[in-house]
Coordinates of C-alpha atoms and ligand atoms in Angstrom, one line a residue:
M195 CA -122.7 21.0 18.7
E196 CA -119.7 21.7 20.8
R197 CA -119.8 24.8 23.0
E198 CA -117.3 27.6 22.7
V199 CA -113.8 26.4 23.7
R200 CA -112.9 27.9 27.1
K201 CA -109.6 29.5 28.1
I202 CA -108.6 28.3 31.5
I203 CA -105.5 29.2 33.4
H204 CA -104.1 27.5 36.4
M205 CA -101.5 29.5 38.4
D206 CA -99.4 27.9 41.1
M207 CA -96.6 29.8 43.0
D208 CA -93.2 28.1 43.0
A209 CA -92.0 26.7 46.4
F210 CA -94.4 29.3 47.9
Y211 CA -93.5 29.7 51.5
A212 CA -89.8 29.1 50.9
S213 CA -89.7 31.6 48.0
V214 CA -91.2 34.3 50.3
E215 CA -88.4 33.5 52.8
Q216 CA -85.7 33.7 50.2
R217 CA -87.2 37.0 48.9
D218 CA -87.2 38.5 52.4
F219 CA -83.9 37.2 53.6
P220 CA -81.3 37.5 50.8
E221 CA -78.9 35.4 52.8
Y222 CA -81.1 32.4 52.1
R223 CA -81.0 32.8 48.3
G224 CA -79.5 30.0 46.4
K225 CA -79.5 27.8 49.5
P226 CA -81.5 24.8 50.7
V227 CA -84.3 26.4 52.8
V228 CA -86.9 24.3 54.6
V229 CA -90.0 25.9 56.0
G230 CA -91.9 24.0 58.7
G231 CA -91.1 22.2 61.9
L232 CA -87.5 22.5 63.3
P233 CA -85.4 19.3 62.9
N234 CA -85.1 18.7 66.7
T235 CA -88.9 18.4 67.0
R236 CA -91.6 16.1 65.6
G237 CA -92.5 18.7 63.1
V238 CA -92.8 18.2 59.3
V239 CA -91.7 20.1 56.2
A240 CA -94.4 22.5 54.9
T241 CA -92.3 23.2 51.8
C242 CA -88.8 23.8 50.8
S243 CA -86.8 25.7 48.2
Y244 CA -85.8 24.0 44.9
E245 CA -82.2 23.9 46.2
A246 CA -83.5 21.7 49.1
R247 CA -85.5 19.5 46.8
A248 CA -82.3 18.5 45.1
Y249 CA -81.5 16.6 48.3
G250 CA -84.8 14.7 48.2
I251 CA -86.6 16.9 50.7
H252 CA -90.3 17.4 50.1
S253 CA -93.5 18.6 51.8
A254 CA -94.9 16.5 54.6
M255 CA -91.5 14.8 55.3
P256 CA -90.5 14.8 59.0
S257 CA -88.1 17.7 59.5
R258 CA -85.7 15.3 61.2
T259 CA -85.4 13.3 58.0
A260 CA -84.9 16.5 56.0
A261 CA -82.0 17.5 58.3
R262 CA -80.4 14.1 57.8
L263 CA -80.7 14.4 54.0
C264 CA -79.2 17.9 54.0
P265 CA -77.4 18.8 57.2
Q266 CA -76.6 22.3 55.9
A267 CA -80.2 23.1 55.2
I268 CA -81.6 26.3 56.8
F269 CA -84.8 25.5 58.7
V270 CA -87.3 28.3 59.4
R271 CA -90.7 28.5 61.0
P272 CA -93.6 29.5 58.7
R273 CA -94.7 33.2 58.8
M274 CA -98.3 32.6 57.9
D275 CA -99.4 36.2 58.2
V276 CA -96.8 37.2 55.6
Y277 CA -97.9 34.3 53.2
R278 CA -101.5 35.3 53.6
E279 CA -100.8 38.9 52.7
V280 CA -98.8 37.8 49.6
S281 CA -101.7 35.6 48.7
R282 CA -104.2 38.5 48.8
E283 CA -101.9 40.4 46.5
I284 CA -101.6 37.5 44.0
M285 CA -105.4 37.0 44.0
R286 CA -105.9 40.8 43.4
I287 CA -103.6 40.5 40.4
F288 CA -105.6 37.6 39.1
Q289 CA -108.9 39.4 39.7
S290 CA -107.8 42.3 37.6
Y291 CA -108.0 40.0 34.6
T292 CA -111.3 38.2 35.2
D293 CA -114.0 37.9 37.9
L294 CA -113.9 34.2 37.5
V295 CA -111.0 33.4 39.9
E296 CA -111.3 30.2 41.9
P297 CA -108.6 30.1 44.6
L298 CA -107.6 26.5 45.6
S299 CA -105.2 27.5 48.4
L300 CA -103.0 30.4 49.3
D301 CA -100.8 30.0 46.3
E302 CA -103.0 28.5 43.6
A303 CA -106.0 29.5 41.6
Y304 CA -108.0 28.7 38.4
L305 CA -109.0 31.6 36.2
D306 CA -111.5 31.5 33.4
V307 CA -110.4 34.1 30.8
T308 CA -112.7 33.0 28.0
A309 CA -114.5 36.4 28.0
S310 CA -111.3 38.4 28.5
G311 CA -110.1 38.3 24.9
T312 CA -111.0 37.1 21.5
S313 CA -107.7 35.9 20.0
R314 CA -106.8 32.3 20.3
V315 CA -103.5 33.0 22.0
S316 CA -104.8 35.5 24.5
G317 CA -104.9 33.0 27.4
T318 CA -101.2 32.6 26.9
L319 CA -100.6 36.3 26.8
I320 CA -102.6 36.9 29.9
A321 CA -100.7 34.2 31.7
R322 CA -97.4 35.7 30.6
E323 CA -98.4 39.1 31.7
M324 CA -99.6 37.9 35.2
K325 CA -96.2 36.1 35.6
E326 CA -94.4 39.3 34.8
R327 CA -96.6 41.3 37.2
I328 CA -96.1 38.9 40.0
G329 CA -92.4 38.9 39.4
A330 CA -92.1 42.7 39.2
T331 CA -94.5 43.6 42.1
L332 CA -93.9 40.7 44.5
G333 CA -90.5 39.4 43.6
L334 CA -91.8 35.8 43.2
T335 CA -92.1 33.3 40.5
V336 CA -95.2 31.4 39.5
S337 CA -95.9 28.6 37.1
A338 CA -98.9 28.8 34.7
G339 CA -100.9 26.2 32.8
V340 CA -103.1 27.3 30.0
S341 CA -105.7 25.0 28.4
Y342 CA -109.4 24.6 27.7
N343 CA -110.3 23.0 31.0
K344 CA -109.4 22.8 34.6
F345 CA -107.7 19.5 34.9
I346 CA -105.4 19.9 31.9
A347 CA -104.5 23.5 33.0
K348 CA -103.5 22.2 36.4
I349 CA -101.3 19.4 35.0
A350 CA -99.8 21.9 32.6
S351 CA -98.9 24.4 35.4
D352 CA -96.9 21.6 37.1
Y353 CA -95.2 20.4 33.9
Q354 CA -92.4 23.0 33.7
K355 CA -92.0 24.1 37.3
P356 CA -90.5 26.4 38.4
D357 CA -91.2 29.6 36.5
G358 CA -93.0 27.6 33.8
L359 CA -95.6 28.5 31.2
T360 CA -97.2 25.5 29.5
V361 CA -100.0 25.8 26.9
I362 CA -102.0 22.8 25.9
T363 CA -104.4 23.4 23.0
P364 CA -107.2 21.0 22.3
E365 CA -105.2 19.6 19.4
L366 CA -102.3 18.8 21.7
A367 CA -104.3 17.4 24.6
L368 CA -104.4 13.7 23.9
S369 CA -100.7 13.4 23.1
F370 CA -99.9 15.5 26.2
L371 CA -102.0 13.3 28.5
S372 CA -100.6 10.1 27.1
D373 CA -97.4 10.4 29.1
I374 CA -98.9 11.9 32.2
P375 CA -98.6 9.6 35.3
I376 CA -102.0 8.4 36.4
G377 CA -101.5 9.8 39.9
K378 CA -101.6 13.3 38.5
F379 CA -105.1 12.9 37.0
F380 CA -107.9 14.7 38.8
G381 CA -109.6 12.5 41.4
V382 CA -106.7 10.0 41.6
G383 CA -105.4 9.8 45.2
K384 CA -103.1 7.2 46.7
V385 CA -105.8 4.5 47.0
T386 CA -107.1 5.0 43.4
E387 CA -103.6 5.1 42.0
E388 CA -102.9 1.8 43.6
R389 CA -106.0 0.2 42.1
F390 CA -105.0 1.6 38.7
R391 CA -101.6 0.1 39.2
Q392 CA -103.2 -3.3 39.8
L393 CA -105.1 -2.8 36.5
G394 CA -101.8 -2.1 34.7
V395 CA -102.6 1.6 34.3
A396 CA -99.6 3.9 34.8
T397 CA -100.2 6.7 32.4
G398 CA -102.9 8.6 30.5
A399 CA -102.4 6.4 27.5
D400 CA -103.0 3.3 29.6
L401 CA -106.2 4.9 31.0
R402 CA -107.5 5.7 27.5
A403 CA -107.1 2.0 26.6
L404 CA -109.9 1.0 29.0
T405 CA -113.5 1.0 28.0
R406 CA -116.2 3.0 29.8
E407 CA -117.6 -0.4 31.0
Q408 CA -114.3 -1.6 32.3
L409 CA -113.9 1.7 34.2
T410 CA -117.4 1.8 35.7
G411 CA -117.0 -1.9 36.5
V412 CA -114.1 -1.1 38.8
F413 CA -114.9 2.5 40.0
S414 CA -118.7 2.6 39.4
Q415 CA -119.9 6.2 38.9
R416 CA -116.3 7.6 39.1
G417 CA -115.5 5.4 36.1
H418 CA -117.4 7.9 33.8
Q419 CA -115.2 10.7 35.0
F420 CA -112.0 8.8 34.4
Y421 CA -113.2 7.8 30.9
E422 CA -113.8 11.4 30.0
L423 CA -110.6 12.7 31.6
A424 CA -108.6 10.2 29.5
R425 CA -110.2 11.9 26.5
G426 CA -109.3 15.3 27.7
V427 CA -112.9 16.1 28.8
D428 CA -113.6 18.0 32.0
P429 CA -116.7 20.2 32.1
R430 CA -116.3 21.6 35.6
P431 CA -116.8 25.3 35.6
V432 CA -114.4 27.8 37.3
Q433 CA -116.4 28.8 40.3
A434 CA -115.7 32.2 41.8
D435 CA -118.8 32.4 44.0
R436 CA -117.5 30.6 47.0
V437 CA -119.9 31.4 49.7
R438 CA -117.4 31.2 52.6
Q439 CA -113.9 29.7 53.0
S440 CA -114.7 27.2 55.7
I441 CA -117.3 25.9 58.1
G442 CA -116.1 24.0 61.2
K443 CA -116.6 23.1 64.8
E444 CA -114.1 22.2 67.5
T445 CA -114.3 21.2 71.1
T446 CA -112.0 21.2 74.0
L447 CA -112.4 18.1 76.0
A448 CA -113.3 18.1 79.7
V449 CA -110.5 15.6 80.3
D450 CA -107.6 14.8 78.0
I451 CA -108.1 11.4 76.2
D452 CA -106.0 8.9 74.4
D453 CA -108.6 6.4 73.4
R454 CA -109.4 6.4 69.7
A455 CA -113.0 5.0 70.2
Q456 CA -113.7 8.0 72.4
M457 CA -112.2 10.4 69.8
I458 CA -114.4 8.9 67.1
A459 CA -117.5 9.4 69.3
I460 CA -116.6 13.1 69.6
L461 CA -115.9 13.3 65.9
Q462 CA -119.4 12.0 65.3
T463 CA -121.0 14.8 67.2
L464 CA -118.7 17.3 65.5
S465 CA -119.6 15.9 62.1
E466 CA -123.3 16.3 62.8
T467 CA -122.9 19.9 63.9
V468 CA -120.8 20.8 60.8
S469 CA -123.2 19.0 58.5
E470 CA -126.1 21.0 59.9
S471 CA -124.3 24.3 59.3
L472 CA -123.4 23.3 55.8
E473 CA -126.9 22.2 55.0
K474 CA -128.5 25.3 56.5
R475 CA -126.4 27.3 54.1
G476 CA -127.0 25.0 51.2
V477 CA -123.3 24.3 50.6
A478 CA -121.0 21.3 50.4
G479 CA -117.2 21.2 50.7
K480 CA -114.3 19.6 48.8
I481 CA -111.9 19.5 51.7
V482 CA -112.3 17.9 55.1
V483 CA -109.8 19.0 57.8
L484 CA -109.2 17.3 61.1
K485 CA -107.5 19.3 63.9
V486 CA -105.9 17.6 66.9
K487 CA -104.5 19.5 69.8
F488 CA -102.3 17.5 72.2
R489 CA -102.0 18.0 75.9
D490 CA -98.8 20.1 75.4
F491 CA -100.8 22.4 73.1
D492 CA -99.0 21.2 70.0
T493 CA -101.6 21.3 67.2
I494 CA -101.7 19.4 64.0
T495 CA -104.1 19.4 61.1
R496 CA -104.7 16.7 58.5
R497 CA -106.7 17.4 55.4
M498 CA -108.1 15.4 52.5
T499 CA -109.7 16.5 49.2
V500 CA -112.8 14.5 48.3
P501 CA -113.7 13.8 44.7
S502 CA -117.2 15.1 45.1
A503 CA -118.2 17.7 47.7
V504 CA -119.5 16.4 51.0
H505 CA -122.2 17.8 53.3
S506 CA -123.8 14.8 55.2
A507 CA -122.6 13.9 58.7
S508 CA -121.8 10.3 57.7
E509 CA -119.5 11.5 54.8
I510 CA -117.8 14.0 57.0
L511 CA -117.3 11.5 59.8
A512 CA -115.9 8.9 57.4
C513 CA -113.2 11.4 56.2
A514 CA -112.5 12.6 59.8
V515 CA -112.0 9.0 60.9
S516 CA -109.7 8.1 58.1
L517 CA -107.7 11.3 58.8
L518 CA -107.5 10.3 62.5
E519 CA -106.0 7.0 61.5
E520 CA -103.0 8.9 60.0
V521 CA -102.4 10.7 63.2
T522 CA -99.7 9.3 65.6
L523 CA -101.2 9.7 69.1
R524 CA -97.9 10.6 70.9
D525 CA -99.7 12.3 73.8
K526 CA -103.1 12.7 75.2
V527 CA -105.5 14.9 73.2
R528 CA -107.2 18.0 74.6
L529 CA -109.1 19.3 71.5
L530 CA -110.6 17.9 68.4
G531 CA -112.0 19.9 65.5
I532 CA -113.5 19.3 62.0
S533 CA -113.9 21.8 59.3
V534 CA -115.1 21.6 55.7
Q535 CA -113.4 23.9 53.2
R536 CA -113.6 24.9 49.5
L537 CA -117.3 25.3 49.8
L538 CA -119.5 25.2 46.8
R539 CA -123.2 25.7 46.4
A540 CA -124.7 22.2 46.8
D541 CA -127.1 22.7 43.9
V542 CA -124.4 23.3 41.3
P543 CA -123.5 20.0 39.6
H544 CA -119.7 19.5 40.0
W545 CA -119.5 16.8 37.4
V546 CA -122.1 17.0 34.7
Q547 CA -121.8 13.7 32.8
L548 CA -121.7 14.4 29.1
Q549 CA -124.1 12.1 27.4
L550 CA -122.7 13.0 24.0
F551 CA -119.6 10.8 24.3
Ligands
DCP871 N1 -98.0 23.3 52.1 C1 -98.0 22.8 53.4 N2 -98.0 21.4 53.6 C2 -98.1 20.5 52.5 C3 -98.1 21.1 51.2 C4 -98.1 22.4 51.1 O1 -98.0 23.5 54.4 N3 -98.1 19.2 52.7 C5 -98.0 24.8 51.9 C6 -96.5 25.2 51.7 C7 -96.5 25.5 50.3 C8 -97.9 25.9 49.9 O2 -98.7 25.2 50.8 O3 -95.5 26.5 50.0 C9 -98.2 25.7 48.5 O4 -98.2 24.3 48.2 P1 -97.7 23.7 46.9 O5 -98.2 22.2 46.8 O6 -98.2 24.6 45.7 O7 -96.1 23.7 47.0 P2 -95.1 24.8 46.7 O8 -95.7 26.1 46.2 O9 -94.3 25.0 48.0 O10 -94.1 24.2 45.6 P3 -94.4 24.0 44.1 O11 -93.4 24.8 43.4 O12 -94.2 22.5 43.8 O13 -95.8 24.4 43.8
MG872 MG1 -97.1 26.0 44.6

């Protein structure tokens, strides 16, 4: 009855931007390096080296705070062109093992290597070989998770970072998931995590103790997904056939504005335009990105991943408005933009509910 067990690998580079900086500037090696905004600005940390993480510094923290936590940290501005080039090389290495590579960001991808070998352990061997090649040709470390579906592979790649390789076979899955914090489960963001906390659910084991009815009672349709994840079930395919990376629209305002209601009106028009382009191409996207450029040309972006891909104007607008709420309007705004990324064909089911369970 059960289909062939898949071999899915999730690869995620370690402290990606910071590792590239330490590779290219040997004087940074072994030191706390922070990539992002400089500490005397309002900028934030994009990422930091593991040496900097020891001081409690992390992504999205204000750079000023990072400098307070670790005064001797080395702050550098991102070199996006270099990271993009490294990313292309990594993806080329992945693609030499399988056509089924689904990049999630510059430093992260899912691979389906089911067809690439017959032996049970070959997923592990492929992951080990990719790690070696990335080390030898790019001078960088990467963590790999190997399992039979996407969500466990992703949790596994994070399990022994940095330079980790974690293999979770179907036999190990339930005991592995038991201790995983609920916030790491696919589709559980901050808001959902808080609702789980109120239900007394902190781990995978707690989640598994709830019935399907209890879960759908609280989360409606999403409850089915959580029920299945708790049992190690995730049928989402690795999707290599992304049509395009992103579809978006931005507009420079005739006059700079500081009124949120006016901004929302503009976001509504942008959402409609973006939705039309998506629907014309028959795609929907998993990430909505809001771009805000201030009067002084400082530009920020805020992004959110949605549990099921969006294409309608109302869904896109709802995301954009909630992203805008997170933005501190420290100055008048001269440009607003919305883009939708991680595009998938809208007719491919992203979560086929398994009736068998
Ligand atoms: N990034 C960013 N802003 C964030 C998070 C990440 O600009 N809030 C960028 C910088 C990271 C890169 O994306 O280097 C990859 O993100 P990851 O979440 O994979 O983080 P790292 O690769 O830096 O560290 P880890 O070893 O935890 O994967
Ligand atoms: Mg990473």
